[in-house]
């Protein structure tokens, strides 16, 4: 096709044949476009100029000559000049004549060239005309070809379509052809086989025909015989049918009997089995019944014994818990009320008791030791007959003889002060001396809770003992304190384990009032925070006392000096500022959030502009924390998944984690820490009551010391150091890849800052109370003492702090 694509435009721009004729014609007149024409014209002009020059000169000479002859007479001198000029003109004329000749020659040459060109031009014109003709022919041919081409293209497309259709039709045809070919081949094969078989059959047929003929003969013979037999058979058949009928009837009867027999056999077997089972069960039940009856009788006996023992123990416990102490078969009670001998005797009678009667040296020694070296009034007197000492018998049976005189202090009884008719056991020695019945002891007796035995699991009442101690008279520089608020804190669990021995007074801080003072820094009536433990009274110098802030506002409960504006508040502040180095805008997680420490942690973080998530174990605590301004709070005990709840509360993770709980809780938090997160490890309350260690450290309560610490979260059972194989948590991966910082701390590390920190806490608290601060100002849960020191404080019973 490409070759047929003649460029019509190219030809369109060229002059057609008619135009050529025009051009040829005009070419004769447009001489300026042709060099030979220009040369001819120039030559002609030059000739005209020369002719004019010659004519001019001859006119001039005629005039000059005329003038010469007329002026010859006047100007003979100019003749020579004129001659010269004529010569010059002659020379010019010659030169011009030459030039004209040359031009004529060139003109002739050009004329020739022009003629040649004209000839070539004519030739070209002819060729052009021929080419035009050929072009026209070619154009026609091309058009015809184009038409044929189009027709062919159409034809080809139709053919292509038909070809495609045929191809499509051919493929199934091909397939069926193949199939048919196969079938034909198979048919051919079977045809061949059948032909063979037919031939074989034909052969056999022939054979059989022969045999048949032979058989036909035999058959005739046999038919005869058969007919005879048939007759006999008919007779027999009749007989058989009669027998058959009888047989069926009998078989039916037998089957029915067999069925009933089987059913009965089964029932008998089942009954037999049940019988055996029931017999066995009856025997077992009988045995159990006998055993149970025996056991019940034993239990009843045991129960009765135990009930008696329990009642007895209860009685003893009641007595013990109300301050009675048993020695051998007697009970003793130490009253700290200030009374005279006579008043004390009356008091004893009111309590259904009597003043101490000593029956043996052993008993005297016990009383001396148990009383904490107090002076003890004895039921021993000579009030009836001076000098005749006798034991009182206020309802006490069998008390008669006086103890041996050995126990008297040297020189006693001396009736020194006249009327010294009663006896008391000396606090300084084991000896007895006498005093006046109306004389009063001046001692102060303090009540103190002691750690009777190290806690095993949850603290029990029997882990504590109430002890009374006579306090010395305060001396110069000393003060006598009276407890106002005692604190019961979770930290006491791990502390007691490591720092206390059995019999020690329970550690702890208290808010106390100064009731006697020989120290001007602590006047009577002022309040202090003292670390003297669970005691009602204490004598000490001022060195270890912290005065409650002097400007403590009246409307802020003093108990907060053991809470938000005390050690727990300081712990919260240091954990956040010193350990977490918390910054505005960060997200903080705190657990045990409604506790003394946790509630302050959350509030300070809010004051600092952080987002706070808290967890607590009751819905009431959750509401309380929301009131405090926590952003997200949930009850970790009721959520379906701690992990999901933590993630929902802070989808982008936690920058800081204030850890109070430890154990599994912390394992769940670790993966949700953000990069460069900080973890302040304050406590691990979830482990304090464990009897089987969750991880690591094993304690031996007997010694009050820590056994070899198993830093392994990861102990191997092979070591035999831990009874339970430990399986994590393994925090290293998170610590490393998230580049976390996890730091344990004790509040006392920043002791030097305590006073200024307490002022900061108080300022936040006052802002809240006065309403001058932001809504996020500190609010404090404060302790409620639910019992006096003589009873077991409730928090000890519950193991946790009580808040309002
Ligand atoms: N490092 C230090 O210097 C100090 C550390 N601490 C530690 O701070 C932590 C909090 O003390 P504090 O605020 O005084 O305690 P509180 O008695 O005020 O609060 C403790 C709260 O912890 C929660 N709790 C108890 N058992 C579990 C448990 N198994 N799992 C989860 N939560 C539990 C209870 O709340 P809920 O009902 O919400 O579960 C409980 O009320 C303790 O671990 C303590 O040892 C305290 C002071 C100083
Ligand atoms: C009995 C179970 C032992 C498990 C031990 C596990 C972890 C130890 C732990 O949680 C320790 C916590 C310690 C808290 C200490 C608090 C002191 O700062 C309190 C000081 C009181 C004061 O100075 O007034």
Short mmCIF file of N, CA and C in Angstrom, two decimals, residues 277-347:
data_model
loop_
_atom_site.label_atom_id
_atom_site.label_comp_id
_atom_site.label_asym_id
_atom_site.label_seq_id
_atom_site.Cartn_x
_atom_site.Cartn_y
_atom_site.Cartn_z
N UNK A 277 -25.97 -56.94 91.24
CA UNK A 277 -25.56 -55.53 91.44
C UNK A 277 -26.14 -54.99 92.73
N UNK A 278 -27.44 -55.21 92.86
CA UNK A 278 -28.10 -54.67 94.06
C UNK A 278 -27.52 -55.28 95.33
N UNK A 279 -27.22 -56.58 95.24
CA UNK A 279 -26.63 -57.23 96.42
C UNK A 279 -25.30 -56.58 96.77
N UNK A 280 -24.51 -56.35 95.66
CA UNK A 280 -23.20 -55.72 95.89
C UNK A 280 -23.37 -54.34 96.50
N UNK A 281 -24.29 -53.56 95.84
CA UNK A 281 -24.51 -52.18 96.31
C UNK A 281 -24.98 -52.18 97.76
N UNK A 282 -25.87 -53.12 98.02
CA UNK A 282 -26.40 -53.19 99.40
C UNK A 282 -25.25 -53.43 100.37
N UNK A 283 -24.34 -54.40 99.95
CA UNK A 283 -23.23 -54.73 100.83
C UNK A 283 -22.32 -53.51 101.02
N UNK A 284 -22.06 -52.83 99.80
CA UNK A 284 -21.19 -51.64 99.91
C UNK A 284 -21.82 -50.58 100.80
N UNK A 285 -23.14 -50.37 100.53
CA UNK A 285 -23.83 -49.35 101.33
C UNK A 285 -23.80 -49.71 102.81
N UNK A 286 -23.97 -51.00 103.04
CA UNK A 286 -23.96 -51.45 104.44
C UNK A 286 -22.61 -51.12 105.07
N UNK A 287 -21.55 -51.47 104.25
CA UNK A 287 -20.19 -51.21 104.75
C UNK A 287 -20.00 -49.71 104.99
N UNK A 288 -20.40 -48.90 103.89
CA UNK A 288 -20.23 -47.45 104.04
C UNK A 288 -21.04 -46.96 105.23
N UNK A 289 -22.25 -47.49 105.33
CA UNK A 289 -23.11 -47.04 106.42
C UNK A 289 -22.43 -47.29 107.76
N UNK A 290 -21.86 -48.53 107.86
CA UNK A 290 -21.18 -48.85 109.11
C UNK A 290 -20.01 -47.91 109.35
N UNK A 291 -19.21 -47.72 108.21
CA UNK A 291 -18.04 -46.84 108.34
C UNK A 291 -18.48 -45.43 108.72
N UNK A 292 -19.52 -44.94 107.95
CA UNK A 292 -19.98 -43.58 108.21
C UNK A 292 -20.52 -43.43 109.63
N UNK A 293 -21.21 -44.44 110.02
CA UNK A 293 -21.76 -44.35 111.39
C UNK A 293 -20.62 -44.23 112.39
N UNK A 294 -19.60 -45.05 112.12
CA UNK A 294 -18.43 -44.99 113.03
C UNK A 294 -17.79 -43.60 112.97
N UNK A 295 -17.59 -43.18 111.65
CA UNK A 295 -16.95 -41.88 111.47
C UNK A 295 -17.78 -40.77 112.11
N UNK A 296 -19.11 -40.87 111.85
CA UNK A 296 -19.97 -39.83 112.41
C UNK A 296 -19.82 -39.79 113.93
N UNK A 297 -19.80 -41.03 114.52
CA UNK A 297 -19.69 -41.07 115.97
C UNK A 297 -18.36 -40.47 116.42
N UNK A 298 -17.31 -40.85 115.60
CA UNK A 298 -15.99 -40.29 115.97
C UNK A 298 -16.01 -38.77 115.81
N UNK A 299 -16.61 -38.36 114.62
CA UNK A 299 -16.65 -36.92 114.37
C UNK A 299 -17.45 -36.21 115.45
N UNK A 300 -18.55 -36.86 115.80
CA UNK A 300 -19.40 -36.23 116.83
C UNK A 300 -18.59 -36.05 118.11
N UNK A 301 -17.85 -37.14 118.42
CA UNK A 301 -17.02 -37.07 119.63
C UNK A 301 -15.99 -35.96 119.46
N UNK A 302 -15.31 -36.00 118.23
CA UNK A 302 -14.30 -34.98 117.95
C UNK A 302 -14.91 -33.60 118.00
N UNK A 303 -16.12 -33.51 117.37
CA UNK A 303 -16.78 -32.21 117.30
C UNK A 303 -17.07 -31.69 118.71
N UNK A 304 -17.58 -32.63 119.52
CA UNK A 304 -17.89 -32.21 120.89
C UNK A 304 -16.63 -31.74 121.60
N UNK A 305 -15.57 -32.57 121.40
CA UNK A 305 -14.30 -32.20 122.04
C UNK A 305 -13.84 -30.85 121.53
N UNK A 306 -13.87 -30.73 120.15
CA UNK A 306 -13.40 -29.47 119.56
C UNK A 306 -14.25 -28.29 120.00
N UNK A 307 -15.58 -28.53 120.04
CA UNK A 307 -16.45 -27.43 120.47
C UNK A 307 -16.06 -26.98 121.87
N UNK A 308 -15.83 -28.00 122.69
CA UNK A 308 -15.43 -27.66 124.06
C UNK A 308 -14.12 -26.88 124.05
N UNK A 309 -13.17 -27.46 123.22
CA UNK A 309 -11.85 -26.82 123.16
C UNK A 309 -11.98 -25.41 122.60
N UNK A 310 -12.82 -25.33 121.50
CA UNK A 310 -13.01 -24.02 120.90
C UNK A 310 -13.58 -23.03 121.91
N UNK A 311 -14.62 -23.51 122.62
CA UNK A 311 -15.25 -22.60 123.59
C UNK A 311 -14.24 -22.18 124.64
N UNK A 312 -13.45 -23.20 125.03
CA UNK A 312 -12.45 -22.92 126.03
C UNK A 312 -11.43 -21.92 125.48
N UNK A 313 -10.97 -22.23 124.23
CA UNK A 313 -9.98 -21.35 123.60
C UNK A 313 -10.56 -19.96 123.38
N UNK A 314 -11.83 -19.93 122.94
CA UNK A 314 -12.50 -18.65 122.72
C UNK A 314 -12.48 -17.83 124.00
N UNK A 315 -12.83 -18.55 125.04
CA UNK A 315 -12.86 -17.90 126.35
C UNK A 315 -11.49 -17.33 126.67
N UNK A 316 -10.50 -18.23 126.41
CA UNK A 316 -9.12 -17.81 126.71
C UNK A 316 -8.72 -16.66 125.81
N UNK A 317 -9.13 -16.79 124.51
CA UNK A 317 -8.78 -15.75 123.55
C UNK A 317 -9.43 -14.42 123.92
N UNK A 318 -10.72 -14.53 124.28
CA UNK A 318 -11.41 -13.32 124.70
C UNK A 318 -10.69 -12.68 125.87
N UNK A 319 -10.31 -13.59 126.76
CA UNK A 319 -9.62 -13.09 127.95
C UNK A 319 -8.31 -12.45 127.52
N UNK A 320 -7.61 -13.21 126.63
CA UNK A 320 -6.29 -12.71 126.16
C UNK A 320 -6.45 -11.39 125.47
N UNK A 321 -7.46 -11.34 124.54
CA UNK A 321 -7.57 -10.12 123.75
C UNK A 321 -8.05 -8.96 124.59
N UNK A 322 -8.67 -9.27 125.75
CA UNK A 322 -9.01 -8.13 126.59
C UNK A 322 -7.94 -7.93 127.67
N UNK A 323 -6.77 -8.46 127.41
CA UNK A 323 -5.61 -8.10 128.22
C UNK A 323 -5.25 -9.10 129.31
N UNK A 324 -5.96 -10.24 129.36
CA UNK A 324 -5.64 -11.24 130.39
C UNK A 324 -4.50 -12.12 129.94
N UNK A 325 -3.73 -12.59 130.88
CA UNK A 325 -2.60 -13.47 130.57
C UNK A 325 -2.69 -14.71 131.47
N UNK A 326 -2.45 -15.88 130.85
CA UNK A 326 -2.58 -17.11 131.63
C UNK A 326 -1.22 -17.59 132.13
N UNK A 327 -1.16 -18.06 133.30
CA UNK A 327 0.03 -18.75 133.79
C UNK A 327 -0.44 -19.94 134.59
N UNK A 328 0.02 -21.10 134.15
CA UNK A 328 -0.47 -22.35 134.74
C UNK A 328 -1.99 -22.31 134.73
N UNK A 329 -2.63 -22.44 135.87
CA UNK A 329 -4.09 -22.48 135.80
C UNK A 329 -4.73 -21.12 136.12
N UNK A 330 -3.93 -20.11 136.33
CA UNK A 330 -4.50 -18.81 136.73
C UNK A 330 -4.42 -17.79 135.60
N UNK A 331 -5.35 -16.83 135.66
CA UNK A 331 -5.36 -15.73 134.70
C UNK A 331 -5.01 -14.42 135.44
N UNK A 332 -4.29 -13.59 134.70
CA UNK A 332 -3.83 -12.34 135.31
C UNK A 332 -4.21 -11.18 134.41
N UNK A 333 -4.56 -10.05 135.05
CA UNK A 333 -4.89 -8.86 134.27
C UNK A 333 -4.14 -7.68 134.85
N UNK A 334 -3.55 -6.92 133.91
CA UNK A 334 -2.73 -5.79 134.35
C UNK A 334 -3.48 -4.51 134.04
N UNK A 335 -3.99 -3.86 135.07
CA UNK A 335 -4.71 -2.59 134.83
C UNK A 335 -3.71 -1.45 134.92
N UNK A 336 -3.85 -0.55 133.99
CA UNK A 336 -2.90 0.58 134.00
C UNK A 336 -3.56 1.83 134.60
N UNK A 337 -4.78 1.63 135.03
CA UNK A 337 -5.42 2.80 135.66
C UNK A 337 -4.71 3.11 136.99
N UNK A 338 -4.64 4.40 137.23
CA UNK A 338 -3.93 4.79 138.47
C UNK A 338 -4.89 4.66 139.66
N UNK A 339 -4.56 3.72 140.53
CA UNK A 339 -5.42 3.48 141.69
C UNK A 339 -4.56 3.12 142.90
N UNK A 340 -5.15 3.31 144.07
CA UNK A 340 -4.46 2.88 145.30
C UNK A 340 -4.65 1.38 145.47
N UNK A 341 -3.98 0.82 146.50
CA UNK A 341 -4.10 -0.63 146.75
C UNK A 341 -5.56 -0.99 147.00
N UNK A 342 -6.20 -0.16 147.83
CA UNK A 342 -7.59 -0.45 148.20
C UNK A 342 -8.49 -0.37 146.97
N UNK A 343 -8.29 0.73 146.17
CA UNK A 343 -9.11 0.89 144.96
C UNK A 343 -8.89 -0.27 143.99
N UNK A 344 -7.65 -0.66 143.91
CA UNK A 344 -7.32 -1.75 142.99
C UNK A 344 -8.00 -3.03 143.44
N UNK A 345 -8.03 -3.24 144.73
CA UNK A 345 -8.67 -4.46 145.27
C UNK A 345 -10.16 -4.45 144.87
N UNK A 346 -10.78 -3.25 144.98
CA UNK A 346 -12.19 -3.12 144.61
C UNK A 346 -12.38 -3.39 143.11
N UNK A 347 -11.44 -2.82 142.33
CA UNK A 347 -11.51 -2.98 140.87
C UNK A 347 -11.45 -4.45 140.49
#
